[in-house]
CSV table of C-alpha atoms in Angstrom, one decimal:
chain,number,residue,atom,x,y,z
A,643,UNK,CA,231.5,318.8,2.1
A,644,UNK,CA,233.8,318.7,5.2
A,645,UNK,CA,232.6,318.2,8.7
A,646,UNK,CA,233.7,321.8,9.6
A,647,UNK,CA,231.1,323.2,7.2
A,648,UNK,CA,228.3,320.6,7.6
A,649,UNK,CA,228.4,320.5,11.5
A,650,UNK,CA,230.4,323.4,12.8
A,651,UNK,CA,229.3,322.9,16.4
A,652,UNK,CA,230.2,319.2,16.4
A,653,UNK,CA,233.5,320.1,14.7
A,654,UNK,CA,234.4,322.6,17.4
A,655,UNK,CA,233.5,320.1,20.1
A,656,UNK,CA,235.8,317.5,18.5
A,657,UNK,CA,238.6,320.0,18.1
A,658,UNK,CA,238.2,321.2,21.7
A,659,UNK,CA,238.2,317.6,23.0
A,660,UNK,CA,241.3,316.5,21.2
A,661,UNK,CA,243.1,319.6,22.2
A,662,UNK,CA,242.1,318.9,25.8
A,663,UNK,CA,243.4,315.3,25.4
A,664,UNK,CA,246.7,316.6,24.0
A,665,UNK,CA,247.1,319.0,26.8
A,666,UNK,CA,246.4,316.5,29.6
A,667,UNK,CA,248.7,313.9,28.1
A,668,UNK,CA,251.7,316.0,26.9
A,669,UNK,CA,251.6,319.4,28.5
A,670,UNK,CA,249.8,319.7,31.8
A,671,UNK,CA,251.7,316.8,33.6
A,672,UNK,CA,254.9,318.9,33.1
A,673,UNK,CA,253.2,322.0,34.7
A,674,UNK,CA,251.2,320.6,37.6
A,675,UNK,CA,253.1,319.1,40.5
A,676,UNK,CA,252.7,315.3,41.0
A,677,UNK,CA,251.3,316.0,44.4
A,678,UNK,CA,248.2,317.3,42.7
A,679,UNK,CA,247.9,314.1,40.7
A,680,UNK,CA,248.4,312.0,43.9
A,681,UNK,CA,245.5,313.8,45.5
A,682,UNK,CA,243.3,312.7,42.6
A,683,UNK,CA,244.8,309.2,42.4
A,684,UNK,CA,244.1,308.4,46.1
A,685,UNK,CA,240.5,307.9,47.2
A,686,UNK,CA,239.1,309.9,50.1
A,687,UNK,CA,238.9,306.7,52.0
A,688,UNK,CA,242.6,306.0,51.5
A,689,UNK,CA,243.5,309.5,52.7
A,690,UNK,CA,241.3,309.1,55.7
A,691,UNK,CA,242.8,305.7,56.6
A,692,UNK,CA,246.2,307.2,56.4
A,693,UNK,CA,245.3,310.0,58.7
A,694,UNK,CA,243.8,307.6,61.2
A,695,UNK,CA,246.8,305.4,60.9
A,696,UNK,CA,249.0,307.8,62.7
A,697,UNK,CA,246.4,308.3,65.4
A,698,UNK,CA,246.4,304.5,66.1
A,699,UNK,CA,242.7,304.3,65.3
A,700,UNK,CA,242.9,301.7,62.6
A,701,UNK,CA,243.3,297.9,63.0
A,702,UNK,CA,246.8,298.5,61.7
A,703,UNK,CA,249.3,300.9,63.3
A,704,UNK,CA,252.7,302.2,62.2
A,705,UNK,CA,255.8,300.1,62.6
A,706,UNK,CA,259.2,301.6,61.9
A,707,UNK,CA,260.6,298.3,60.8
A,708,UNK,CA,257.9,296.7,58.7
A,709,UNK,CA,255.7,299.7,57.8
A,710,UNK,CA,252.7,298.6,59.8
A,711,UNK,CA,251.6,295.9,62.2
A,712,UNK,CA,248.4,294.6,63.9
A,713,UNK,CA,247.2,296.9,66.7
A,714,UNK,CA,247.4,295.0,70.0
A,715,UNK,CA,244.2,294.6,71.9
A,716,UNK,CA,242.0,295.5,68.9
A,717,UNK,CA,238.5,293.9,68.7
A,718,UNK,CA,236.1,294.6,65.8
A,719,UNK,CA,233.2,292.1,65.3
A,720,UNK,CA,234.9,288.8,64.1
A,721,UNK,CA,238.4,290.4,64.1
A,722,UNK,CA,240.1,290.1,67.5
A,723,UNK,CA,243.8,290.8,68.1
A,724,UNK,CA,245.5,290.0,71.4
A,725,UNK,CA,248.0,292.1,73.4
A,726,UNK,CA,250.9,290.5,71.4
A,727,UNK,CA,249.4,291.4,68.0
A,728,UNK,CA,248.3,287.9,67.3
A,729,UNK,CA,245.0,286.5,66.1
A,730,UNK,CA,245.0,283.7,68.6
A,731,UNK,CA,242.4,281.6,70.4
A,732,UNK,CA,244.1,281.6,73.8
A,733,UNK,CA,246.5,283.5,76.0
A,734,UNK,CA,250.1,282.6,75.5
A,735,UNK,CA,253.6,283.8,76.6
A,736,UNK,CA,257.1,283.2,75.3
A,737,UNK,CA,257.1,279.7,76.8
A,738,UNK,CA,255.1,277.1,74.9
A,739,UNK,CA,252.3,275.4,76.6
A,740,UNK,CA,252.2,272.2,74.5
A,741,UNK,CA,254.8,269.8,72.9
A,742,UNK,CA,254.7,271.6,69.6
A,743,UNK,CA,254.3,275.4,69.0
A,744,UNK,CA,253.5,276.5,65.4
A,745,UNK,CA,253.7,280.1,64.4
A,746,UNK,CA,251.8,281.4,61.4
A,747,UNK,CA,253.2,284.3,59.4
A,748,UNK,CA,252.0,286.0,56.3
A,749,UNK,CA,249.1,288.2,55.0
A,750,UNK,CA,245.3,288.1,55.5
A,751,UNK,CA,245.4,284.7,53.7
A,752,UNK,CA,247.0,283.4,56.8
A,753,UNK,CA,245.1,285.5,59.5
A,754,UNK,CA,241.8,284.6,57.8
A,755,UNK,CA,240.4,288.0,56.8
A,756,UNK,CA,237.5,289.8,58.4
A,757,UNK,CA,234.5,287.6,57.7
A,758,UNK,CA,235.5,284.6,59.8
A,759,UNK,CA,236.1,284.3,63.5
A,760,UNK,CA,239.4,283.6,65.3
A,761,UNK,CA,238.2,280.0,65.8
A,762,UNK,CA,237.7,279.5,62.0
A,763,UNK,CA,241.3,280.3,61.0
A,764,UNK,CA,243.8,277.8,59.7
A,765,UNK,CA,245.8,278.1,62.9
A,766,UNK,CA,242.8,277.5,65.1
A,767,UNK,CA,241.8,274.3,63.2
A,768,UNK,CA,245.3,273.0,63.5
A,769,UNK,CA,245.3,273.2,67.3
A,770,UNK,CA,244.8,270.1,69.5
A,771,UNK,CA,246.1,268.5,72.6
A,772,UNK,CA,249.7,268.4,71.2
A,773,UNK,CA,249.9,271.5,69.0
A,774,UNK,CA,249.7,275.1,70.1
A,775,UNK,CA,249.4,277.8,67.4
A,776,UNK,CA,250.1,281.6,67.2
A,777,UNK,CA,248.8,283.6,64.3
A,778,UNK,CA,250.8,286.7,63.4
A,779,UNK,CA,249.4,287.1,59.9
A,780,UNK,CA,249.0,290.8,59.0
A,781,UNK,CA,247.0,292.4,56.3
A,782,UNK,CA,248.9,292.9,53.0
A,783,UNK,CA,252.2,291.6,54.4
A,784,UNK,CA,254.7,290.5,51.8
A,785,UNK,CA,257.5,287.9,52.4
A,786,UNK,CA,260.0,290.7,53.1
A,787,UNK,CA,257.9,292.0,56.0
A,788,UNK,CA,257.5,288.4,57.3
A,789,UNK,CA,261.3,288.0,57.3
A,790,UNK,CA,261.9,291.4,59.0
A,791,UNK,CA,259.3,290.8,61.8
A,792,UNK,CA,260.4,287.2,62.6
A,793,UNK,CA,264.0,288.2,62.5
A,794,UNK,CA,263.5,291.2,64.8
A,795,UNK,CA,261.0,290.1,67.4
A,796,UNK,CA,258.6,287.2,66.7
A,797,UNK,CA,261.3,284.5,67.0
A,798,UNK,CA,261.2,285.3,70.8
A,799,UNK,CA,258.0,283.3,71.0
A,800,UNK,CA,260.1,280.2,70.4
A,801,UNK,CA,258.1,278.3,67.8
A,802,UNK,CA,259.2,274.9,66.7
A,803,UNK,CA,257.7,275.4,63.2
A,804,UNK,CA,256.9,278.6,61.3
A,805,UNK,CA,254.2,278.3,58.6
A,806,UNK,CA,254.8,281.1,56.1
A,807,UNK,CA,252.0,282.0,53.6
A,808,UNK,CA,253.1,282.8,50.1
A,809,UNK,CA,250.4,284.7,48.2
A,810,UNK,CA,249.5,284.8,44.5
A,811,UNK,CA,252.2,286.8,42.7
A,812,UNK,CA,254.7,287.0,45.6
A,813,UNK,CA,257.3,288.8,43.5
A,814,UNK,CA,255.0,291.8,43.0
A,815,UNK,CA,255.0,292.5,46.8
A,816,UNK,CA,258.7,292.3,47.0
A,817,UNK,CA,259.2,295.0,44.3
A,818,UNK,CA,256.6,297.4,45.8
A,819,UNK,CA,256.9,300.1,48.5
A,820,UNK,CA,253.6,302.0,48.4
A,821,UNK,CA,250.5,299.8,48.3
A,822,UNK,CA,248.3,302.2,46.4
A,823,UNK,CA,250.7,302.1,43.4
A,824,UNK,CA,250.5,298.3,43.2
A,825,UNK,CA,246.8,297.9,44.3
A,826,UNK,CA,244.9,301.1,44.0
A,827,UNK,CA,241.6,299.4,45.1
A,828,UNK,CA,243.2,298.4,48.4
A,829,UNK,CA,241.9,301.4,50.3
A,830,UNK,CA,242.1,299.9,53.8
A,831,UNK,CA,245.9,299.5,53.6
A,832,UNK,CA,247.2,302.6,51.8
A,833,UNK,CA,250.6,302.4,53.5
A,834,UNK,CA,254.3,302.2,52.7
A,835,UNK,CA,256.6,299.3,53.4
A,836,UNK,CA,260.4,298.5,53.1
A,837,UNK,CA,261.7,296.1,50.6
A,838,UNK,CA,264.9,294.3,49.7
A,839,UNK,CA,267.2,294.6,46.7
A,840,UNK,CA,269.5,291.8,45.7
A,841,UNK,CA,273.1,292.8,44.9
A,842,UNK,CA,275.8,290.2,44.4
A,843,UNK,CA,273.6,287.6,46.0
A,844,UNK,CA,273.2,289.7,49.1
A,845,UNK,CA,270.0,291.1,50.4
A,846,UNK,CA,270.1,294.9,51.0
A,847,UNK,CA,267.2,296.5,52.8
A,848,UNK,CA,265.7,299.7,51.5
A,849,UNK,CA,264.2,301.2,54.7
A,850,UNK,CA,261.3,303.6,54.8
A,851,UNK,CA,259.8,305.8,57.5
A,852,UNK,CA,256.0,305.7,57.5
A,853,UNK,CA,255.9,308.9,59.5
A,854,UNK,CA,258.1,310.8,57.1
A,855,UNK,CA,256.8,309.4,53.9
A,856,UNK,CA,253.1,309.4,54.6
A,857,UNK,CA,253.0,312.7,56.5
A,858,UNK,CA,250.8,315.3,54.9
A,859,UNK,CA,249.5,312.9,52.2
A,860,UNK,CA,249.1,313.8,49.4
A,861,UNK,CA,251.3,317.0,49.7
A,862,UNK,CA,254.5,315.1,50.2
A,863,UNK,CA,257.0,315.5,47.3
A,864,UNK,CA,259.6,313.4,49.1
A,865,UNK,CA,257.3,310.4,48.9
A,866,UNK,CA,256.8,310.7,45.1
A,867,UNK,CA,260.5,311.3,44.5
A,868,UNK,CA,261.4,308.2,46.5
A,869,UNK,CA,258.8,306.0,44.8
A,870,UNK,CA,259.8,307.2,41.3
A,871,UNK,CA,263.3,305.7,42.0
A,872,UNK,CA,262.5,302.7,44.1
A,873,UNK,CA,259.0,301.3,43.4
A,874,UNK,CA,258.5,299.0,40.4
A,875,UNK,CA,254.8,300.1,40.3
A,876,UNK,CA,255.4,303.8,39.9
A,877,UNK,CA,254.5,303.3,36.2
A,878,UNK,CA,250.8,303.0,37.3
A,879,UNK,CA,250.8,306.4,38.9
A,880,UNK,CA,252.9,307.9,36.1
A,881,UNK,CA,250.4,306.7,33.5
A,882,UNK,CA,247.6,308.1,35.6
A,883,UNK,CA,249.2,311.6,35.5
A,884,UNK,CA,249.3,311.5,31.7
A,885,UNK,CA,246.3,309.4,30.8
A,886,UNK,CA,244.0,309.3,33.8
A,887,UNK,CA,242.0,312.5,33.4
A,888,UNK,CA,239.8,312.3,30.3
A,889,UNK,CA,237.7,309.3,29.0
A,890,UNK,CA,239.7,308.8,25.8
A,891,UNK,CA,243.2,308.7,27.3
A,892,UNK,CA,241.8,306.7,30.3
A,893,UNK,CA,240.7,304.1,27.9
A,894,UNK,CA,244.1,303.9,26.4
A,895,UNK,CA,245.6,303.7,29.9
A,896,UNK,CA,243.2,300.8,30.7
A,897,UNK,CA,244.5,298.9,27.7
A,898,UNK,CA,248.1,299.8,28.5
A,899,UNK,CA,247.8,298.4,32.1
A,900,UNK,CA,246.0,295.3,30.9
A,901,UNK,CA,248.7,294.6,28.3
A,902,UNK,CA,251.4,295.2,30.9
A,903,UNK,CA,249.7,292.7,33.2
A,904,UNK,CA,249.3,290.2,30.4
A,905,UNK,CA,253.0,290.3,29.6
A,906,UNK,CA,253.8,288.5,32.8
A,907,UNK,CA,252.5,285.3,31.1
A,908,UNK,CA,255.0,285.6,28.3
A,909,UNK,CA,258.0,287.5,29.8
A,910,UNK,CA,260.0,286.1,32.7
A,911,UNK,CA,261.4,288.2,35.6
A,912,UNK,CA,264.8,286.6,36.4
A,913,UNK,CA,265.8,289.3,38.9
A,914,UNK,CA,262.4,289.0,40.7
A,915,UNK,CA,262.7,285.3,40.8
A,916,UNK,CA,266.2,285.5,42.3
A,917,UNK,CA,264.9,287.9,44.9
A,918,UNK,CA,262.1,285.7,45.8
A,919,UNK,CA,264.3,282.7,46.2
A,920,UNK,CA,266.8,284.7,48.3
A,921,UNK,CA,264.2,285.9,50.7
A,922,UNK,CA,262.7,282.4,51.1
A,923,UNK,CA,266.2,281.1,51.8
A,924,UNK,CA,266.8,283.8,54.4
A,925,UNK,CA,263.5,283.0,56.1
A,926,UNK,CA,264.6,279.3,56.3
A,927,UNK,CA,268.0,280.3,57.7
A,928,UNK,CA,266.5,282.6,60.3
A,929,UNK,CA,264.1,279.8,61.4
A,930,UNK,CA,267.0,277.4,61.7
A,931,UNK,CA,269.1,280.0,63.6
A,932,UNK,CA,266.3,280.1,66.3
A,933,UNK,CA,265.7,276.4,66.5
A,934,UNK,CA,262.7,276.2,64.2
A,935,UNK,CA,261.9,274.8,60.8
A,936,UNK,CA,260.1,276.6,58.1
A,937,UNK,CA,257.1,275.3,56.1
A,938,UNK,CA,255.7,277.4,53.3
A,939,UNK,CA,252.0,277.5,52.4
A,940,UNK,CA,251.5,278.2,48.7
A,941,UNK,CA,248.2,280.0,48.6
A,942,UNK,CA,245.7,280.1,45.8
A,943,UNK,CA,242.7,282.1,44.8
A,944,UNK,CA,239.5,280.9,43.0
A,945,UNK,CA,240.7,282.0,39.6
A,946,UNK,CA,244.0,280.1,40.0
A,947,UNK,CA,242.2,277.1,41.4
A,948,UNK,CA,239.8,276.7,38.5
A,949,UNK,CA,242.1,277.8,35.6
A,950,UNK,CA,238.9,278.6,33.6
A,951,UNK,CA,238.4,280.7,30.6
A,952,UNK,CA,241.4,282.3,29.1
A,953,UNK,CA,243.5,281.3,32.1
A,954,UNK,CA,243.3,277.7,30.8
A,955,UNK,CA,245.3,278.7,27.7
A,956,UNK,CA,247.9,280.9,29.4
A,957,UNK,CA,251.0,280.0,31.3
A,958,UNK,CA,250.3,278.5,34.7
A,959,UNK,CA,252.0,281.1,36.9
A,960,UNK,CA,251.1,279.2,40.0
A,961,UNK,CA,252.8,276.0,38.9
A,962,UNK,CA,255.8,278.1,37.7
A,963,UNK,CA,256.3,279.7,41.1
A,964,UNK,CA,255.7,276.4,42.8
A,965,UNK,CA,258.5,274.8,40.8
A,966,UNK,CA,260.7,277.8,41.4
A,967,UNK,CA,260.3,277.5,45.1
A,968,UNK,CA,260.8,273.8,45.2
A,969,UNK,CA,264.1,274.2,43.3
A,970,UNK,CA,265.2,276.5,46.2
A,971,UNK,CA,264.8,273.6,48.7
A,972,UNK,CA,261.7,275.1,50.5
A,973,UNK,CA,259.2,272.7,52.0
A,974,UNK,CA,255.9,273.5,50.4
A,975,UNK,CA,252.2,272.8,51.0
A,976,UNK,CA,250.4,273.2,47.7
A,977,UNK,CA,247.0,274.6,48.6
A,978,UNK,CA,245.7,274.3,45.1
A,979,UNK,CA,246.4,270.6,45.0
A,980,UNK,CA,244.8,270.1,48.4
A,981,UNK,CA,241.7,271.9,47.3
A,982,UNK,CA,241.4,269.9,44.1
A,983,UNK,CA,241.9,266.7,46.0
A,984,UNK,CA,239.1,267.7,48.4
A,985,UNK,CA,236.6,267.6,45.5
A,986,UNK,CA,234.8,270.5,47.3
A,987,UNK,CA,233.3,273.2,45.1
A,988,UNK,CA,235.1,276.6,45.0
A,989,UNK,CA,232.1,278.3,46.5
A,990,UNK,CA,232.5,276.1,49.6
A,991,UNK,CA,236.3,276.7,49.9
A,992,UNK,CA,236.4,280.5,49.3
A,993,UNK,CA,234.9,283.6,50.9
A,994,UNK,CA,232.5,285.6,48.7
A,995,UNK,CA,235.5,287.8,47.7
A,996,UNK,CA,236.8,284.8,45.7
A,997,UNK,CA,240.3,285.3,47.3
A,998,UNK,CA,240.2,284.6,51.0
A,999,UNK,CA,239.3,281.1,52.3
A,1000,UNK,CA,236.1,280.2,53.9
A,1001,UNK,CA,236.0,278.4,57.3
A,1002,UNK,CA,235.7,275.1,55.4
A,1003,UNK,CA,238.6,276.0,53.2
A,1004,UNK,CA,240.8,276.8,56.3
A,1005,UNK,CA,239.8,273.5,57.8
A,1006,UNK,CA,240.9,271.6,54.7
A,1007,UNK,CA,244.3,273.3,54.8
A,1008,UNK,CA,244.7,272.7,58.5
A,1009,UNK,CA,244.1,268.9,58.0
A,1010,UNK,CA,246.9,268.8,55.4
A,1011,UNK,CA,249.2,270.8,57.6
A,1012,UNK,CA,248.6,268.5,60.5
A,1013,UNK,CA,249.7,265.5,58.5
A,1014,UNK,CA,252.9,267.3,57.6
A,1015,UNK,CA,253.6,268.4,61.1
A,1016,UNK,CA,253.0,264.8,62.4
A,1017,UNK,CA,255.5,263.6,59.8
A,1018,UNK,CA,258.1,266.1,61.0
A,1019,UNK,CA,257.6,265.9,64.8
A,1020,UNK,CA,256.5,262.3,65.2
A,1021,UNK,CA,253.6,263.3,67.5
A,1022,UNK,CA,250.3,261.7,67.4
A,1023,UNK,CA,247.7,264.5,67.7
A,1024,UNK,CA,244.1,264.2,68.5
A,1025,UNK,CA,241.8,265.4,65.7
A,1026,UNK,CA,239.6,268.3,66.7
């Protein structure tokens, strides 16, 4: 006997459910505007953070060049930003106060995150009687934003050396405009950034206006239209529109996204790699133009450090990117190698989030940096 006859109620429920799945996947996305889906895609916190962003009430404020920047004069528990937008330990001006001035650029991996104090950052541990440091690390910055801000204004602080942090999966940040599409869980930085495209070995900037693009979020069709054409992570939002509403299709979407992520271990991205090398090269050229040298800090997270579980059998993406950057002529500090040589446990080196460094981890990195800076400058610094 068929299920329709034996359990008519259950049969109707199944028919209704599969009809609903069919409608949400194949029909409704072509009827509802994408702004409706964006409203569901973004968390309430992300929407609120965006609203406060334009009122200059967050730790980050709009920047027409780079998308956002540190709010000058901001202080919140461990997090203190000076009038220049730097997480420094002392007052400074355009003129250096010690023989060697080192400027730190990058993301929260460079500025230290929110759990440590200014005195526990890599830059603070590097300072001594001969070395002065400035830390302009900014939450969620990619290398393109580092290039733009140094090129536009930060070079005026006349550093002798710029230390540029390169995060895990640096190419991803270079192909992304809207942070929620690449990292939906990053609710504190739901903002939009510019990015570069590489055409005939030339970097072309795709500019964005945070005010225009994020105005009236999520009711902004211009934002979605722009991202559908320019953001490599639009597929995450598109799959949400079709498969993010009901449990069955959401499960399929989860597998789809996991498979898409897994493919990076087996499929190369030659265009992305060329873009990464071009931006690193341009940062080096900009530093040289302003009388500085560039030193790149290849950051790691706890998973990459340990290479445990399935990661021990997959392609070592960290080593691949390290080799790629070395081939471009960049001077690199390999943080993973430094941590492994320290023989300290990962729990001592990393923050509880398993990504940012602890104060001890920052100190280990600073000691390795100090040796490299001694080698370059010939100074004999006192150890803190």
